[in-house]
Coordinates of C-alpha atoms in Angstrom, one line a residue:
M1076 CA 92.3 134.3 158.0
Q1077 CA 91.3 131.1 156.2
G1078 CA 89.5 131.6 152.9
K1079 CA 86.6 129.5 151.6
K1080 CA 85.4 129.5 148.0
D1081 CA 81.7 129.2 147.4
Y1082 CA 80.7 128.1 143.9
Q1083 CA 77.4 129.3 142.4
E1084 CA 76.6 129.2 138.7
K1085 CA 75.6 132.4 137.1
L1086 CA 75.1 133.9 133.7
F1087 CA 78.2 135.7 132.4
A1088 CA 77.6 139.4 131.8
H1089 CA 80.7 139.6 129.7
F1090 CA 83.1 136.8 128.7
Q1091 CA 85.6 136.6 125.8
L1092 CA 87.2 133.2 125.1
S1093 CA 90.2 134.9 123.6
D1094 CA 91.0 136.6 126.9
R1095 CA 91.2 133.3 128.7
V1096 CA 93.7 131.6 126.2
P1097 CA 97.3 132.7 126.9
Q1098 CA 99.3 134.3 124.2
H1099 CA 101.9 131.5 124.3
N1100 CA 99.3 128.7 124.2
F1101 CA 100.0 126.0 121.5
Y1102 CA 96.5 126.1 119.9
R1103 CA 96.4 129.9 119.9
R1104 CA 99.7 130.0 118.0
L1105 CA 98.5 127.2 115.7
K1106 CA 95.3 129.2 114.9
E1107 CA 97.5 132.2 113.9
V1108 CA 99.6 130.3 111.4
L1109 CA 97.2 127.6 110.0
D1110 CA 94.9 129.0 107.3
L1111 CA 92.5 126.3 105.9
D1112 CA 90.0 128.6 104.1
F1113 CA 91.1 127.0 100.7
L1114 CA 89.0 124.0 101.8
Y1115 CA 85.7 125.8 101.2
P1116 CA 85.8 125.9 97.3
L1117 CA 87.7 122.6 97.3
T1118 CA 85.0 120.6 99.2
K1119 CA 81.9 122.5 97.9
G1120 CA 81.3 119.9 95.2
H1121 CA 80.9 117.1 97.7
Y1122 CA 77.7 118.7 99.2
G1123 CA 74.2 119.0 98.0
D1124 CA 72.1 122.2 97.6
S1125 CA 69.4 121.3 100.1
G1126 CA 69.1 119.7 103.5
Q1127 CA 70.7 120.5 106.9
K1128 CA 74.0 122.3 107.0
S1129 CA 77.0 120.0 107.5
I1130 CA 79.9 120.5 109.8
D1131 CA 82.3 123.2 108.6
P1132 CA 85.1 121.5 106.6
V1133 CA 87.7 123.7 108.3
V1134 CA 86.3 122.8 111.8
F1135 CA 86.3 119.1 110.7
F1136 CA 90.0 119.1 109.8
K1137 CA 90.9 121.1 112.9
L1138 CA 89.0 118.6 115.1
C1139 CA 90.8 115.7 113.4
L1140 CA 94.2 117.4 113.9
V1141 CA 93.4 117.9 117.6
G1142 CA 92.8 114.2 117.9
Y1143 CA 96.2 113.3 116.6
L1144 CA 98.0 116.1 118.5
E1145 CA 96.3 114.8 121.7
N1146 CA 96.9 111.1 120.8
I1147 CA 93.1 110.4 120.7
I1148 CA 91.9 107.9 118.1
S1149 CA 88.3 107.6 119.3
D1150 CA 85.9 110.2 117.7
R1151 CA 83.6 110.0 120.8
K1152 CA 86.4 110.7 123.2
L1153 CA 87.7 113.5 120.9
I1154 CA 84.4 115.4 121.2
D1155 CA 84.3 114.9 124.9
H1156 CA 87.9 116.1 125.3
C1157 CA 87.4 119.2 123.0
S1158 CA 84.3 120.3 124.8
M1159 CA 86.3 120.6 128.1
R1160 CA 89.2 122.6 126.7
L1161 CA 88.9 126.4 126.3
D1162 CA 92.0 126.6 124.1
I1163 CA 90.7 123.9 121.7
L1164 CA 87.3 125.6 121.5
Y1165 CA 89.1 128.9 120.6
F1166 CA 91.2 127.0 118.0
I1167 CA 88.2 125.5 116.2
G1168 CA 86.1 128.7 116.5
Y1169 CA 83.5 127.6 119.0
D1170 CA 82.3 129.6 122.0
I1171 CA 81.7 128.0 125.4
D1172 CA 77.9 128.0 125.0
E1173 CA 78.0 126.3 121.5
P1174 CA 77.6 122.5 121.6
L1175 CA 80.0 120.5 119.4
R1176 CA 78.7 118.2 116.6
W1177 CA 77.8 114.6 117.3
H1178 CA 80.9 112.3 117.1
S1179 CA 79.5 110.3 114.2
T1180 CA 79.6 113.5 112.1
I1181 CA 83.4 113.2 112.1
S1182 CA 83.5 109.7 110.7
R1183 CA 80.8 110.4 108.1
T1184 CA 82.7 113.5 106.9
R1185 CA 85.9 111.6 106.8
Q1186 CA 84.3 109.1 104.5
L1187 CA 82.8 111.9 102.4
F1188 CA 86.0 113.6 101.4
P1189 CA 88.3 111.8 99.0
E1190 CA 92.0 111.1 99.7
S1191 CA 93.1 114.0 97.4
I1192 CA 91.6 116.5 99.9
F1193 CA 93.7 115.2 102.8
E1194 CA 96.8 115.1 100.5
K1195 CA 96.3 118.7 99.6
V1196 CA 96.1 119.7 103.3
F1197 CA 99.3 117.8 103.9
T1198 CA 101.0 119.6 101.0
K1199 CA 99.7 122.9 102.3
V1200 CA 101.4 122.3 105.7
L1201 CA 104.5 121.0 104.0
K1202 CA 104.7 124.2 102.0
L1203 CA 104.7 126.2 105.3
C1204 CA 107.7 124.2 106.5
I1205 CA 109.5 124.7 103.2
E1206 CA 108.9 128.5 103.3
K1207 CA 110.6 128.6 106.7
G1208 CA 113.7 126.7 105.5
M1209 CA 112.9 123.4 107.3
V1210 CA 113.1 121.2 104.2
G1211 CA 116.4 120.7 102.3
G1212 CA 114.9 118.4 99.7
H1213 CA 118.1 116.9 98.5
T1214 CA 118.2 113.8 100.8
Q1215 CA 115.1 111.8 101.7
A1216 CA 115.0 108.8 104.0
I1217 CA 112.4 106.1 103.3
D1218 CA 111.1 103.4 105.7
S1219 CA 108.0 101.4 106.4
A1220 CA 106.2 100.1 109.5
P1221 CA 103.0 98.0 110.0
V1222 CA 100.1 99.7 111.7
K1223 CA 97.4 97.6 113.3
A1224 CA 94.1 97.4 111.4
N1225 CA 90.6 97.7 113.0
A1226 CA 90.0 94.0 112.7
S1227 CA 90.6 90.9 114.8
M1228 CA 92.5 87.7 113.8
D1229 CA 89.6 85.8 115.5
T1230 CA 87.2 86.8 112.7
L1231 CA 89.2 85.4 109.8
E1232 CA 87.3 83.3 107.3
L1233 CA 88.6 80.5 105.1
K1234 CA 89.0 81.1 101.3
V1235 CA 87.7 78.5 98.9
P1236 CA 88.2 77.9 95.2
E1237 CA 85.9 80.1 93.0
E1238 CA 83.8 77.2 91.8
D1239 CA 82.9 76.2 95.4
L1240 CA 82.3 79.8 96.5
D1241 CA 78.5 79.8 96.4
E1242 CA 78.2 76.6 98.5
H1243 CA 80.9 77.9 100.9
L1244 CA 79.0 81.1 101.6
R1245 CA 76.0 79.1 102.8
K1246 CA 78.0 77.3 105.5
V1247 CA 81.1 79.5 106.0
R1248 CA 80.5 79.8 109.7
A1249 CA 80.7 76.0 110.2
L1250 CA 83.8 75.7 108.1
S1251 CA 85.4 78.6 110.0
A1252 CA 84.7 77.0 113.3
M1253 CA 86.3 73.7 112.2
D1254 CA 89.3 75.7 110.9
K1255 CA 90.0 76.9 114.4
E1256 CA 88.8 74.8 117.3
G1257 CA 87.7 77.0 120.1
P1258 CA 85.9 80.4 120.4
H1259 CA 85.3 82.0 117.0
R1260 CA 84.2 85.6 116.8
R1261 CA 81.7 86.0 114.0
S1262 CA 81.7 89.2 112.0
K1263 CA 78.4 91.1 111.9
N1264 CA 78.6 91.5 108.1
D1265 CA 81.0 90.4 105.4
K1266 CA 82.4 93.4 103.6
S1267 CA 84.6 91.4 101.2
D1268 CA 84.0 90.9 97.5
K1269 CA 84.0 87.6 95.5
G1270 CA 87.6 88.0 94.5
Q1271 CA 88.8 88.4 98.1
R1272 CA 87.0 85.3 99.1
S1273 CA 88.5 83.1 96.4
V1274 CA 91.8 81.3 96.6
T1275 CA 94.5 82.9 94.5
A1276 CA 97.4 80.6 95.5
S1277 CA 98.8 77.9 93.2
E1278 CA 98.9 74.2 94.1
K1279 CA 102.6 74.6 94.9
E1280 CA 102.0 77.5 97.2
L1281 CA 99.2 75.7 98.9
D1282 CA 101.4 72.6 99.5
A1283 CA 104.0 74.9 101.1
I1284 CA 101.4 76.5 103.4
K1285 CA 100.2 73.0 104.4
G1286 CA 103.8 72.0 105.3
R1287 CA 104.3 75.2 107.4
N1288 CA 100.9 74.6 109.0
K1289 CA 102.0 71.2 110.3
K1290 CA 105.3 72.5 111.6
W1291 CA 103.7 75.5 113.2
A1292 CA 101.0 73.4 115.0
K1293 CA 103.7 71.1 116.2
D1294 CA 105.8 73.9 117.6
Q1295 CA 102.7 75.4 119.3
D1296 CA 101.8 72.1 121.0
Q1297 CA 105.4 71.7 122.3
R1298 CA 105.8 75.1 123.8
P1299 CA 105.4 75.5 127.6
G1300 CA 101.8 76.0 128.7
A1301 CA 100.3 75.4 125.2
G1302 CA 96.6 75.1 125.5
N1303 CA 95.3 75.9 122.1
K1304 CA 95.7 72.6 120.4
G1305 CA 93.5 73.4 117.4
S1306 CA 95.4 76.4 116.1
K1307 CA 96.0 76.7 112.4
Y1308 CA 98.7 78.4 110.4
T1309 CA 96.9 81.5 108.8
S1310 CA 98.0 83.0 105.5
N1311 CA 96.7 85.7 103.2
K1312 CA 96.5 83.1 100.5
T1313 CA 94.0 80.9 102.5
H1314 CA 92.3 83.4 104.9
Y1315 CA 90.6 86.8 104.6
S1316 CA 89.1 89.3 107.1
P1317 CA 85.3 89.8 106.5
T1318 CA 85.5 92.9 108.8
D1319 CA 88.2 94.7 106.9
P1320 CA 89.0 92.9 103.6
D1321 CA 91.8 95.4 102.8
A1322 CA 93.7 94.4 106.0
R1323 CA 96.4 91.8 105.5
I1324 CA 98.1 89.3 107.8
S1325 CA 101.7 90.3 108.5
V1326 CA 104.3 89.3 111.1
K1327 CA 107.6 90.7 112.3
P1328 CA 110.3 88.5 114.0
G1329 CA 109.4 88.0 117.6
K1330 CA 105.9 89.4 117.1
A1331 CA 102.5 87.8 116.9
R1332 CA 100.6 87.6 113.6
K1333 CA 98.2 90.5 113.2
L1334 CA 96.0 92.2 110.6
N1335 CA 97.9 95.3 109.6
Y1336 CA 98.3 98.0 107.0
L1337 CA 101.7 99.1 105.9
S1338 CA 102.7 102.8 106.3
Q1339 CA 105.4 104.0 103.9
L1340 CA 107.1 107.2 105.2
C1341 CA 109.5 109.7 103.7
V1342 CA 111.4 112.1 105.9
D1343 CA 113.6 115.0 104.9
T1344 CA 117.0 114.7 106.7
A1345 CA 117.4 118.5 107.3
H1346 CA 114.8 119.0 110.2
H1347 CA 113.0 115.6 110.1
V1348 CA 109.9 117.0 108.3
I1349 CA 107.6 114.3 106.8
T1350 CA 107.5 114.8 103.0
D1351 CA 105.3 111.8 102.0
I1352 CA 103.2 109.1 103.6
K1353 CA 100.8 106.5 102.2
A1354 CA 99.0 103.3 103.2
Y1355 CA 99.7 100.1 101.4
H1356 CA 98.6 96.5 101.8
A1357 CA 100.7 94.8 104.6
D1358 CA 101.5 91.7 102.5
G1359 CA 103.4 93.8 99.9
K1360 CA 107.2 94.1 99.8
D1361 CA 109.0 97.4 100.2
N1362 CA 111.0 97.0 97.0
Q1363 CA 107.7 96.6 95.1
Q1364 CA 106.5 100.0 96.3
L1365 CA 109.6 102.1 96.1
Q1366 CA 109.1 103.3 92.5
D1367 CA 105.6 104.6 93.3
I1368 CA 106.9 106.4 96.4
V1369 CA 109.8 108.0 94.6
A1370 CA 107.7 109.2 91.6
R1371 CA 105.1 110.8 93.9
L1372 CA 107.8 112.3 96.2
Q1373 CA 109.9 113.7 93.4
R1374 CA 106.9 115.4 91.8
R1375 CA 105.8 117.0 95.1
L1376 CA 109.3 118.4 95.8
W1377 CA 109.8 119.6 92.3
Q1378 CA 106.4 121.5 92.5
Q1379 CA 107.8 123.3 95.6
G1380 CA 111.1 124.2 93.9
L1381 CA 113.3 121.6 95.6
V1382 CA 115.7 119.1 93.9
F1383 CA 115.6 115.5 95.1
E1384 CA 119.1 114.0 94.9
N1385 CA 119.8 111.2 97.4
C1386 CA 117.4 108.3 98.2
V1387 CA 118.3 106.6 101.5
A1388 CA 116.5 103.3 102.5
D1389 CA 117.2 100.0 104.2
T1390 CA 117.8 96.6 102.5
G1391 CA 114.1 95.8 102.1
Y1392 CA 114.0 98.3 99.2
S1393 CA 116.9 96.7 97.3
S1394 CA 116.4 95.4 93.8
G1395 CA 118.1 95.8 90.5
E1396 CA 115.0 97.3 89.0
N1397 CA 114.9 100.0 91.7
Y1398 CA 118.5 100.9 91.3
A1399 CA 118.0 101.3 87.5
F1400 CA 114.8 103.3 88.1
L1401 CA 116.5 105.7 90.5
E1402 CA 119.4 106.2 88.1
E1403 CA 117.0 107.0 85.2
R1404 CA 115.5 109.8 87.4
G1405 CA 118.9 111.2 88.2
L1406 CA 118.9 110.0 91.9
K1407 CA 121.7 108.5 93.8
S1408 CA 120.7 105.4 95.8
F1409 CA 122.1 104.5 99.2
I1410 CA 120.3 101.2 99.6
P1411 CA 122.3 98.2 100.9
P1412 CA 121.8 95.1 98.7
H1413 CA 120.5 91.8 100.0
G1414 CA 123.0 89.4 101.4
T1415 CA 122.1 86.9 98.6
Y1416 CA 123.4 89.2 95.9
K1417 CA 126.5 88.0 94.0
G1418 CA 128.1 89.5 90.9
G1419 CA 128.8 86.0 89.7
P1420 CA 130.1 82.6 90.9
D1421 CA 132.8 82.7 93.5
G1422 CA 136.3 82.7 92.0
F1423 CA 135.0 83.8 88.6
A1424 CA 136.2 87.2 87.1
Y1425 CA 133.8 89.3 85.1
I1426 CA 135.3 90.9 81.9
E1427 CA 133.0 93.9 81.2
E1428 CA 134.4 94.7 77.8
H1429 CA 133.3 91.4 76.3
D1430 CA 130.5 90.6 78.7
H1431 CA 131.8 87.2 79.8
Y1432 CA 133.3 85.5 82.8
L1433 CA 136.6 83.8 83.3
C1434 CA 136.7 80.6 85.5
P1435 CA 139.6 80.0 87.9
Q1436 CA 141.3 78.1 85.1
G1437 CA 141.0 81.0 82.7
K1438 CA 138.3 79.5 80.5
V1439 CA 135.7 81.8 79.0
I1440 CA 132.0 81.5 80.1
P1441 CA 130.2 83.6 77.4
F1442 CA 126.8 85.4 77.7
R1443 CA 123.9 83.6 76.0
K1444 CA 120.6 85.3 76.6
V1445 CA 118.3 87.5 78.7
F1446 CA 115.3 85.8 80.3
L1447 CA 112.6 86.5 82.9
D1448 CA 113.0 84.4 86.1
S1449 CA 109.7 82.5 86.6
R1450 CA 110.0 82.5 90.4
T1451 CA 111.2 86.1 91.2
K1452 CA 109.8 87.7 88.0
T1453 CA 113.1 89.6 87.5
R1454 CA 115.3 89.9 84.4
K1455 CA 118.4 87.9 84.4
K1456 CA 121.3 87.1 82.1
S1457 CA 122.3 83.6 81.3
Y1458 CA 126.0 82.5 80.9
R1459 CA 126.8 79.0 79.5
A1460 CA 130.0 77.3 78.3
S1461 CA 130.4 74.2 76.2
S1462 CA 131.1 71.0 78.1
K1463 CA 134.3 70.5 75.9
I1464 CA 136.2 73.3 77.7
C1465 CA 135.8 71.5 81.0
K1466 CA 137.3 68.2 80.0
G1467 CA 140.4 67.3 82.0
C1468 CA 139.9 70.2 84.4
A1469 CA 141.1 69.4 88.0
L1470 CA 138.1 71.5 89.4
K1471 CA 135.5 69.8 87.2
E1472 CA 133.8 67.8 90.0
T1473 CA 133.5 70.7 92.4
C1474 CA 132.7 73.3 89.8
L1475 CA 130.1 71.4 87.6
G1476 CA 128.5 69.1 90.1
K1477 CA 126.0 66.8 88.4
V1478 CA 125.7 68.8 85.2
N1479 CA 128.0 68.4 82.2
E1480 CA 128.6 72.1 81.4
K1481 CA 129.1 75.3 83.3
Q1482 CA 126.0 77.5 83.3
F1483 CA 124.7 80.1 85.7
S1484 CA 122.6 83.3 85.7
V1485 CA 123.3 86.8 87.0
T1486 CA 121.0 89.7 87.5
Y1487 CA 120.4 91.9 84.5
Y1488 CA 121.2 95.0 86.6
R1489 CA 124.7 93.9 87.7
E1490 CA 126.2 97.3 86.8
E1491 CA 123.6 99.2 88.8
Y1492 CA 124.2 96.9 91.7
E1493 CA 127.9 97.5 91.7
R1494 CA 127.6 101.3 91.5
N1495 CA 125.1 101.3 94.4
I1496 CA 127.4 99.0 96.5
E1497 CA 130.3 101.4 95.8
R1498 CA 128.2 104.3 97.1
V1499 CA 127.0 102.4 100.2
N1500 CA 130.5 101.4 101.2
S1501 CA 131.9 104.9 100.7
K1502 CA 132.4 107.4 103.5
E1503 CA 129.3 109.2 102.3
G1504 CA 127.3 106.0 102.3
R1505 CA 128.3 105.3 106.0
Y1506 CA 127.2 108.8 106.8
M1507 CA 123.8 108.3 105.0
K1508 CA 123.2 105.1 107.0
G1509 CA 123.6 106.9 110.3
K1510 CA 121.4 109.7 109.0
R1511 CA 118.6 107.3 108.1
Q1512 CA 118.7 105.6 111.4
S1513 CA 118.5 108.9 113.3
T1514 CA 115.9 110.4 111.0
V1515 CA 113.1 108.2 109.9
E1516 CA 113.0 105.6 112.7
P1517 CA 112.4 108.1 115.5
V1518 CA 109.7 109.8 113.4
F1519 CA 107.8 106.5 113.2
G1520 CA 108.2 106.0 116.9
T1521 CA 106.7 109.4 117.5
L1522 CA 103.7 108.8 115.2
T1523 CA 102.9 105.4 116.6
Q1524 CA 103.3 106.3 120.3
F1525 CA 102.3 109.9 120.6
M1526 CA 100.4 111.0 117.4
G1527 CA 97.5 108.5 117.1
L1528 CA 99.0 106.1 114.6
R1529 CA 99.2 103.1 117.0
K1530 CA 96.0 101.7 115.3
I1531 CA 93.8 102.5 112.3
N1532 CA 90.4 103.3 113.6
T1533 CA 88.7 103.1 110.2
I1534 CA 87.8 100.4 107.7
G1535 CA 89.4 100.1 104.2
I1536 CA 92.8 101.1 102.8
N1537 CA 91.5 104.5 101.5
Q1538 CA 90.3 105.4 105.0
A1539 CA 93.6 104.2 106.4
D1540 CA 95.5 106.5 104.0
K1541 CA 93.5 109.5 105.3
V1542 CA 94.4 108.6 108.9
M1543 CA 98.1 108.4 108.1
H1544 CA 98.0 111.8 106.3
L1545 CA 96.2 113.4 109.3
S1546 CA 98.8 112.0 111.7
A1547 CA 101.7 113.3 109.5
I1548 CA 100.0 116.7 109.2
A1549 CA 99.8 117.0 113.0
Y1550 CA 103.4 116.0 113.3
N1551 CA 104.6 118.6 110.8
L1552 CA 102.5 121.3 112.4
K1553 CA 104.0 120.6 115.8
K1554 CA 107.5 120.6 114.3
Y1555 CA 106.7 123.9 112.5
L1556 CA 105.6 125.7 115.7
K1557 CA 108.6 124.5 117.6
F1558 CA 110.9 125.6 114.9
I1559 CA 109.6 129.1 114.5
E1560 CA 109.4 129.6 118.3
K1561 CA 113.1 128.5 118.6
R1562 CA 114.1 130.7 115.8
S1563 CA 112.4 133.8 117.2
K1564 CA 114.0 133.3 120.6
S1565 CA 117.4 132.8 119.2
G1566 CA 117.1 136.0 117.2
A1567 CA 117.8 134.3 113.9
G1568 CA 115.3 136.4 112.1
Q1569 CA 116.8 139.7 113.3
L1570 CA 120.3 138.4 112.4
A1571 CA 119.1 137.5 108.9
F1572 CA 117.6 141.0 108.5
R1573 CA 120.8 142.7 109.6
V1574 CA 122.8 140.6 107.1
F1575 CA 120.3 141.5 104.4
V1576 CA 120.6 145.2 105.2
K1577 CA 124.4 145.0 105.3
S1578 CA 124.8 143.1 102.0
V1579 CA 122.0 144.6 100.0
V1580 CA 121.8 148.2 101.2
R1581 CA 124.9 149.4 103.1
D1582 CA 127.7 147.8 101.2
P1583 CA 126.5 148.9 97.7
F1584 CA 126.0 152.4 99.1
L1585 CA 129.5 152.6 100.5
A1586 CA 130.9 151.2 97.3
L1587 CA 129.1 154.0 95.4
I1588 CA 130.5 156.7 97.7
R1589 CA 134.1 155.4 97.2
H1590 CA 133.6 155.3 93.4
Q1591 CA 132.4 158.9 93.4
K1592 CA 135.5 160.0 95.5
L1593 CA 137.9 158.3 93.1
T1594 CA 136.2 159.8 90.1
F1595 CA 136.3 163.3 91.7
Q1596 CA 140.1 162.9 92.4
Y1597 CA 140.9 162.0 88.8

């Protein structure tokens, strides 16, 4: 007989949320392993003694983690989503008849807590992974990726020299409209400071930008279907975002220019656990940030009883200063050098004992001085020979060119470069390269596509750093639950217990019995 279900709302005589959430449910298992009670004394100083009660700090963090686990970056959508899920309500400690807080409470609480709170939660979760043996510590892969900021390129404003700033602020909208002919989205309020609105580029840099602007505009006009004839070449030296002044213009080959933040990520190669993450300005270079990353990462691993030995990264982190820094900290670098690196001129042999070079004709080019390169701001060593030794040389015209004496400069960190190149080209170095490509790059893909890091939904670099930490925490927790579930199904824990009993209890007992028998016989 055909059945028909009639629905009629009624008051529940008895209902327990825990009975409705299966034992194997993800959020039920997460609730059992994640203890955030340490947040109560940690965040107490950020609240007053009077007024309405705030959202529970543990509930706040759990709600944020749900957002990144469910790939939801909107606070409004997050509250709507959580109110419809029984397992999430059970996870955050709400019953079905309790309304969740207003969505703006999440954004206000996120701004209230400093970055250090989010970093401590990240360290707490990392410690859980370390206790389960998921982190080896000895080899760390480092990489970076741009993350879209919560600002539009259409709202960019033009920077002006400091002496003209006051006049510029009175008519900035008109100047901006002239800077880009066509629709211009005006920002509701300008959140930048005076320093961010002033030009910091030198005359030489401005001339270079002007030249690139002409070439870029010409290329745009000549492309098929070009319709925006008034486009201008934008640069961080000439433009700023009034919506999010900390966001920076950056571009990748084949990609459009966007306002981004730069996410620096460190991943342990044992089980792909994230060991460090931080937000930086998108116009910075990777090699400028490596020392800060390594110092923070090495300190965190040391506090957890792990020894950091191998630093693996791509060419963007290459510099002599970084190689020397890593060696000072007892770390082995596996960072390929830039293609522009040369240990000296082609055909010249370096004599390390005397610190000089020999030209193809066997003439000595001695060391002269150490200086700071004005363009790259790096230390270099100058080598120069007297013009007398080149008289009558058959290679003089091709070797010297227009100058009268042989002179050239080499990086001050030549020895560090050579040791790193030897490691990179070794069998271990080729293994490390494959390990980096299979470790840190898939993690970035997971964060950006499935863990809510496709866009920063906040304003400011400090808030962006919190978002990145929350995404990394969610990733590590998901990795942790999958690891312990796989280990329990495989019986690894029971096997380890049997090995422990055999090695610590049974074997010493049998050895004692044999010893007593031998003693009795004698």
